[in-house]
Amino acid sequence: DWTMAAYRDEAIARIREQVGEGRVICGLSGGVDSSVAAVLIHEAIGDRLTCVFVDHGLMRQDEARQVVDLFRGHYNIPLVHVDASDTFLAALEGVTDPETKRKTIGRLFIDVFEAEARKIAADGKGPPEFLAQGTLYPDVIESVSFMGGPSVTIKSHHNVGGLPERMNLKLVEPLRELFKDEVRALGRELGLPEAFVGRHPFPGPGLAIRCPGAISREKLDILRKADAIYLDEIRKAGLYDAIWQAFAVLLPVQSVGVMGDGRTYDFVLALRAVTSVDGMTADFYPFDMTFLSRTATRIINEVKGVNRVVYDVTSKPPGTIEWE
Ligand code: XMP
C-alpha cells in the first residue's frame, strides 16, 4: 500500500527527530497496537529501544511464547520478558469483584513495569528519556470511556500511571493519528505476520475477566485449553476474520453429567462470539448448529473439568462483550 509506505517513512523520520540519540522503553502487551509501535520505533532507532513484556500469567495458550518469539526471534528487538504470574495470581486470590480484579491487575502492572524500567535505567547504557505507548486516535479523542460499559477504563492495563512523571520520561506515541484498521495496515507494511495483525482484540486484564468469580491456576488452565479448541474450530471453519471477538468463559458453576458409567460434576463453559465495528455495540455471531455441537463435543472430550457447554446469544446492548 503506497500511502502506508509513505506514512511509515514519515513516522520513522518523526521518531528520529523526537528521540535524537535518546533511549526509549516500550511496554508490550502482545496486542497489535503496542507491537506495531515497538516495531516502528525499532526501525527508527534500532537497539536504543528496549521492550518490556509484563507477563501477568493471564494470557491465552501459547501467547506469551509467541510474543517473545516474534520480538526476540523474528525482529531481534531487545526484550525483557518479566514472568510475574505468581505475583498476579497471589494478589488476585479470592478476588471476585470484576472492578477489583481490574484495579488489582492495573496497579500491579504499573509496579512491575516501573521496577523493570528502573533496572533498565541503571544498566549502564544511559537512562531512557522516553516511554513509548501504542495510543490510537480514538483513545486520544475519547479519553474516558471509549470501551463503553461501567467497568471499563480504556486500556487501564497499558496505561502506566504516573510513571512518565516519576521517571521524568517523555511520551512517544507514533500511532496517535491512526485508527485500528490503519494500525493493522501499518503493521502489515512493517512485515508483521498476518495472523498477528488480524488478531481479535484481547482485554488487558486477560483471562481474569473470563473466569467470573475467584480465579485459580487450575481454572485458568481449563479455560486456556477450552478457548484454544474453540479458536481452532473457528479457524478451521474459516470464520475467524468474520468475527470481531471469540472466546470462552469458564463459569463458576458445576453441573451434573454422565460420562461412560459414571456421574460427573464439572464446570460449565460458555462460548462467546460477536461481530462489531468498534466494540461499542455488537451482535452475537449466528453459528450453525453443526459447528456448535462439533465444538462442544470436542471441548467436553478433550478438556478435563468441563462437562457442559453453552452458547451466549446476547448482543450488546444489553450485554457487554465480556462477561465481567
Ligand atoms: P465490553 O465487555 O465492555 O468490551 O463490551 C468492549 C471491548 O473492550 C474490551 N475490554 C477491555 N479492554 N481492558 C482492555 O484493555 C479492559 O479492562 C477491558 N474490558 C473490556 C473487550 O474485550 C471488548 O473488545
Short mmCIF file of N, CA, C and O in Angstrom, two decimals, residues 1-3 10 18 40 42 56 91 121 128 206 221 224 230 273 280 286 292:
data_model
loop_
_atom_site.label_atom_id
_atom_site.label_comp_id
_atom_site.label_asym_id
_atom_site.label_seq_id
_atom_site.Cartn_x
_atom_site.Cartn_y
_atom_site.Cartn_z
N ASP A 1 0.85 -1.20 0.00
CA ASP A 1 0.00 0.00 0.00
C ASP A 1 0.88 1.24 0.00
O ASP A 1 1.63 1.50 0.94
N TRP A 2 0.77 2.05 -1.07
CA TRP A 2 1.65 3.19 -1.26
C TRP A 2 1.52 4.20 -0.12
O TRP A 2 2.50 4.68 0.44
N THR A 3 0.28 4.51 0.26
CA THR A 3 0.04 5.53 1.28
C THR A 3 0.67 5.12 2.61
O THR A 3 1.28 5.94 3.28
N GLU A 10 7.48 8.56 7.00
CA GLU A 10 7.27 9.83 7.69
C GLU A 10 7.30 9.63 9.21
O GLU A 10 7.93 10.39 9.94
N GLN A 18 12.26 13.27 17.18
CA GLN A 18 11.88 13.46 18.58
C GLN A 18 12.91 12.85 19.54
O GLN A 18 13.26 13.45 20.54
N LEU A 40 7.87 -0.21 14.74
CA LEU A 40 8.10 1.07 14.08
C LEU A 40 9.26 1.82 14.74
O LEU A 40 10.18 2.32 14.06
N HIS A 42 11.58 0.56 16.57
CA HIS A 42 12.83 -0.17 16.35
C HIS A 42 13.42 0.13 14.97
O HIS A 42 14.63 0.28 14.83
N HIS A 56 1.51 -11.37 32.92
CA HIS A 56 0.72 -11.50 34.16
C HIS A 56 0.17 -12.90 34.37
O HIS A 56 -0.56 -13.15 35.33
N ALA A 91 -2.01 -11.95 44.21
CA ALA A 91 -2.79 -10.74 44.52
C ALA A 91 -4.27 -10.93 44.18
O ALA A 91 -5.14 -10.29 44.78
N ALA A 121 17.12 1.62 33.45
CA ALA A 121 17.77 2.92 33.63
C ALA A 121 19.13 2.79 34.29
O ALA A 121 19.99 3.65 34.15
N PRO A 128 16.93 5.85 29.98
CA PRO A 128 15.98 6.20 28.92
C PRO A 128 15.34 7.55 29.20
O PRO A 128 15.11 7.90 30.36
N GLY A 206 -6.97 -9.70 30.68
CA GLY A 206 -6.82 -11.06 30.19
C GLY A 206 -7.87 -12.03 30.70
O GLY A 206 -9.04 -11.69 30.89
N ASP A 221 -6.11 -22.90 33.62
CA ASP A 221 -5.64 -23.97 32.73
C ASP A 221 -6.79 -24.59 31.94
O ASP A 221 -6.68 -24.84 30.74
N ARG A 224 -7.92 -22.01 29.32
CA ARG A 224 -6.96 -21.92 28.21
C ARG A 224 -7.13 -23.05 27.21
O ARG A 224 -7.12 -22.83 26.01
N TYR A 230 -11.79 -23.94 20.89
CA TYR A 230 -12.83 -23.11 20.28
C TYR A 230 -12.23 -22.29 19.12
O TYR A 230 -12.76 -22.29 18.00
N ALA A 273 -19.13 -15.26 20.84
CA ALA A 273 -18.57 -14.75 19.57
C ALA A 273 -19.47 -13.61 19.13
O ALA A 273 -20.70 -13.73 19.15
N MET A 280 -18.26 -1.02 20.53
CA MET A 280 -19.24 -0.25 21.31
C MET A 280 -20.61 -0.94 21.30
O MET A 280 -21.33 -0.92 22.28
N PRO A 286 -24.09 -15.77 14.52
CA PRO A 286 -25.05 -16.88 14.32
C PRO A 286 -24.39 -18.14 13.75
O PRO A 286 -24.59 -18.48 12.60
N LEU A 292 -21.51 -25.61 16.38
CA LEU A 292 -21.58 -25.56 17.85
C LEU A 292 -21.50 -26.95 18.47
O LEU A 292 -20.80 -27.15 19.47
#
